[in-house]
Short mmCIF file of C-alpha atoms in Angstrom, two decimals:
data_model
loop_
_atom_site.label_atom_id
_atom_site.label_comp_id
_atom_site.label_asym_id
_atom_site.label_seq_id
_atom_site.Cartn_x
_atom_site.Cartn_y
_atom_site.Cartn_z
CA MET P 1 -138.53 83.50 -69.17
CA LYS P 2 -140.08 80.18 -70.09
CA THR P 3 -143.18 80.02 -72.27
CA ASN P 4 -145.64 76.99 -72.52
CA PHE P 5 -146.39 76.71 -76.13
CA TYR P 6 -146.74 72.81 -76.21
CA ASP P 7 -149.94 71.05 -76.84
CA LYS P 8 -150.97 69.85 -73.42
CA ASP P 9 -153.85 67.53 -75.26
CA GLU P 10 -150.87 65.69 -76.88
CA CYS P 11 -148.57 65.29 -73.76
CA LYS P 12 -149.74 61.73 -72.77
CA LEU P 13 -148.39 58.61 -71.89
CA THR P 14 -148.50 56.34 -75.27
CA TRP P 15 -148.15 52.55 -74.77
CA GLY P 16 -149.03 51.89 -78.47
CA GLU P 17 -151.79 50.02 -80.37
CA SER P 18 -151.64 47.43 -77.81
CA ALA P 19 -153.31 49.37 -74.97
CA TRP P 20 -155.53 52.28 -74.68
CA PHE P 21 -156.61 54.54 -71.91
CA SER P 22 -159.62 55.99 -70.68
CA SER P 23 -159.76 59.83 -70.23
CA SER P 24 -158.74 59.25 -66.47
CA GLY P 25 -155.79 57.48 -67.79
CA SER P 26 -156.29 54.05 -66.50
CA VAL P 27 -155.61 51.05 -68.43
CA GLU P 28 -159.00 49.96 -70.14
CA GLN P 29 -157.57 47.17 -72.50
CA VAL P 30 -154.08 46.02 -72.05
CA PHE P 31 -152.78 43.71 -74.59
CA ASN P 32 -153.96 42.29 -78.00
CA SER P 33 -153.27 38.82 -79.31
CA SER P 34 -149.87 39.63 -81.00
CA THR P 35 -148.30 41.28 -78.00
CA SER P 36 -145.77 39.25 -76.06
CA PHE P 37 -145.89 40.56 -72.78
CA SER P 38 -145.73 38.85 -69.41
CA ALA P 39 -148.86 37.86 -67.76
CA PRO P 40 -150.03 40.63 -65.45
CA ASN P 41 -149.40 38.49 -62.17
CA SER P 42 -145.85 37.71 -63.11
CA PRO P 43 -143.08 39.14 -61.26
CA LYS P 44 -141.99 42.52 -62.82
CA SER P 45 -143.98 42.03 -65.84
CA GLU P 46 -144.08 44.76 -68.27
CA TYR P 47 -147.68 44.99 -67.49
CA GLN P 48 -146.83 45.71 -63.86
CA LEU P 49 -143.92 48.26 -64.70
CA ARG P 50 -146.22 50.22 -66.84
CA ALA P 51 -149.10 50.39 -64.46
CA SER P 52 -146.19 51.55 -61.64
CA VAL P 53 -145.22 54.11 -64.46
CA GLU P 54 -148.98 55.31 -64.79
CA GLU P 55 -149.31 55.66 -60.82
CA LYS P 56 -146.15 57.57 -60.70
CA VAL P 57 -147.10 60.03 -63.02
CA ALA P 58 -150.35 60.49 -61.60
CA GLN P 59 -148.60 61.41 -58.16
CA GLY P 60 -146.39 63.85 -60.05
CA HIS P 61 -143.13 61.45 -59.34
CA TYR P 62 -141.34 62.00 -62.90
CA ALA P 63 -138.17 61.07 -61.68
CA VAL P 64 -139.47 57.62 -60.37
CA ALA P 65 -141.31 57.21 -63.43
CA ILE P 66 -138.22 57.61 -65.40
CA ALA P 67 -136.45 54.89 -63.34
CA ILE P 68 -139.27 52.42 -64.11
CA ILE P 69 -139.15 53.49 -67.86
CA ASN P 70 -135.59 52.53 -67.49
CA GLN P 71 -136.40 49.02 -66.58
CA LEU P 72 -138.86 48.56 -69.64
CA ILE P 73 -136.14 50.04 -72.10
CA ALA P 74 -133.94 47.48 -70.74
CA LEU P 75 -136.40 44.85 -71.53
CA ARG P 76 -137.30 46.21 -74.96
CA PRO P 77 -134.53 48.33 -76.11
CA ASN P 78 -135.98 48.81 -79.39
CA SER P 79 -139.31 50.38 -78.27
CA ALA P 80 -139.79 53.82 -79.59
CA ILE P 81 -142.84 54.05 -77.52
CA ASP P 82 -140.78 53.76 -74.22
CA TYR P 83 -138.38 56.31 -75.28
CA ASN P 84 -141.08 58.60 -76.34
CA ASN P 85 -142.77 57.96 -72.76
CA ARG P 86 -139.30 58.45 -70.97
CA GLY P 87 -138.45 61.73 -73.22
CA LEU P 88 -141.87 63.05 -72.01
CA MET P 89 -141.28 62.39 -68.46
CA HIS P 90 -137.88 64.23 -68.47
CA PHE P 91 -139.80 67.06 -70.18
CA ARG P 92 -142.39 67.13 -67.28
CA ASN P 93 -139.08 66.97 -65.08
CA ASN P 94 -137.72 70.05 -66.80
CA GLN P 95 -134.65 67.88 -68.15
CA ILE P 96 -135.22 69.24 -71.77
CA ALA P 97 -131.63 68.01 -73.15
CA GLU P 98 -132.47 64.39 -71.82
CA ALA P 99 -135.92 64.44 -73.08
CA ILE P 100 -134.83 65.58 -76.64
CA ALA P 101 -132.41 62.82 -76.79
CA ASP P 102 -134.93 60.24 -75.77
CA LEU P 103 -137.43 61.74 -78.22
CA SER P 104 -134.76 61.97 -81.04
CA GLN P 105 -134.15 58.20 -80.26
CA ALA P 106 -137.74 57.41 -80.46
CA LEU P 107 -138.03 58.81 -83.88
CA LYS P 108 -134.79 56.74 -85.08
CA LEU P 109 -136.58 53.63 -83.95
CA ASP P 110 -140.00 54.89 -85.45
CA PRO P 111 -140.00 57.71 -87.74
CA LYS P 112 -143.75 57.44 -87.92
CA LEU P 113 -144.28 57.86 -84.18
CA ASP P 114 -146.17 61.35 -84.62
CA ARG P 115 -146.34 61.83 -80.67
CA ALA P 116 -142.82 61.73 -80.52
CA TYR P 117 -142.47 64.82 -83.09
CA ASN P 118 -144.97 66.45 -81.04
CA ASN P 119 -143.32 66.06 -77.80
CA ARG P 120 -139.86 67.09 -79.01
CA ALA P 121 -141.59 70.09 -80.73
CA ASN P 122 -142.90 71.06 -77.19
CA CYS P 123 -139.25 70.46 -75.86
CA TYR P 124 -137.78 72.83 -78.54
CA ALA P 125 -140.39 75.45 -77.84
CA ALA P 126 -139.75 75.45 -73.99
CA GLN P 127 -135.88 76.01 -74.88
CA GLY P 128 -137.29 78.93 -77.39
CA ASN P 129 -135.85 76.97 -80.21
CA LEU P 130 -139.02 78.01 -82.20
CA ALA P 131 -137.72 76.95 -85.83
CA GLU P 132 -137.16 73.44 -84.72
CA ALA P 133 -140.22 73.44 -82.71
CA ILE P 134 -142.34 74.48 -85.94
CA ALA P 135 -140.58 71.95 -88.04
CA ASP P 136 -141.60 69.11 -85.82
CA TYR P 137 -145.02 70.16 -85.68
CA ARG P 138 -145.17 70.35 -89.42
CA LYS P 139 -143.73 66.78 -89.39
CA LYS P 140 -146.38 65.47 -87.07
CA LEU P 141 -148.83 67.28 -89.19
CA GLY P 142 -147.64 65.17 -91.98
CA LEU P 143 -148.35 61.97 -90.15
CA ARG P 144 -151.47 62.95 -88.63
CA PRO P 145 -153.33 65.74 -90.59
CA ARG P 146 -156.40 65.60 -88.25
CA ALA P 147 -154.30 67.34 -85.78
CA SER P 148 -153.82 70.25 -87.82
CA ALA P 149 -156.15 72.73 -86.54
CA ARG P 150 -154.80 72.54 -82.80
CA LEU P 151 -151.22 72.51 -84.09
CA TYR P 152 -151.65 75.55 -86.61
CA ARG P 153 -153.27 77.71 -83.58
CA ILE P 154 -150.27 76.64 -81.62
CA CYS P 155 -147.65 77.63 -84.43
CA ASP P 156 -149.68 80.93 -84.80
CA ASN P 157 -148.88 81.62 -81.37
CA MET P 158 -145.32 81.23 -81.32
#
């Protein structure tokens, strides 16, 4: 029996500090001056790929979103955020082992990426591996203490 312990509020695509999203998930602000992305109208720009991922996720086409994120990872193989997002898509597509591998890679690239700990904890919880889930939730709490109340409620329900 699969139980959903994961924090649904935290299971969102993340593009990093260079982009933020409205509650509807649309891109409100895309890049800051320090980001070296292609212009929005250039062929197969990162902007277009990311917009395509958002569209496919909204449609529930997680396998297609994974394929697009693969292209982003090919462009930026050291992007912890892209590994986090691909891991989240694997999780939503019920590919838990692949999700854990991607989320672990994201954390290897950026040990302070708190959402990756949260997402990996959700994967462990889905597997019934509650000790690992709680350990990752606690790591997230260490990085983002303001999330503590919600995560403590989740851990208490495990």
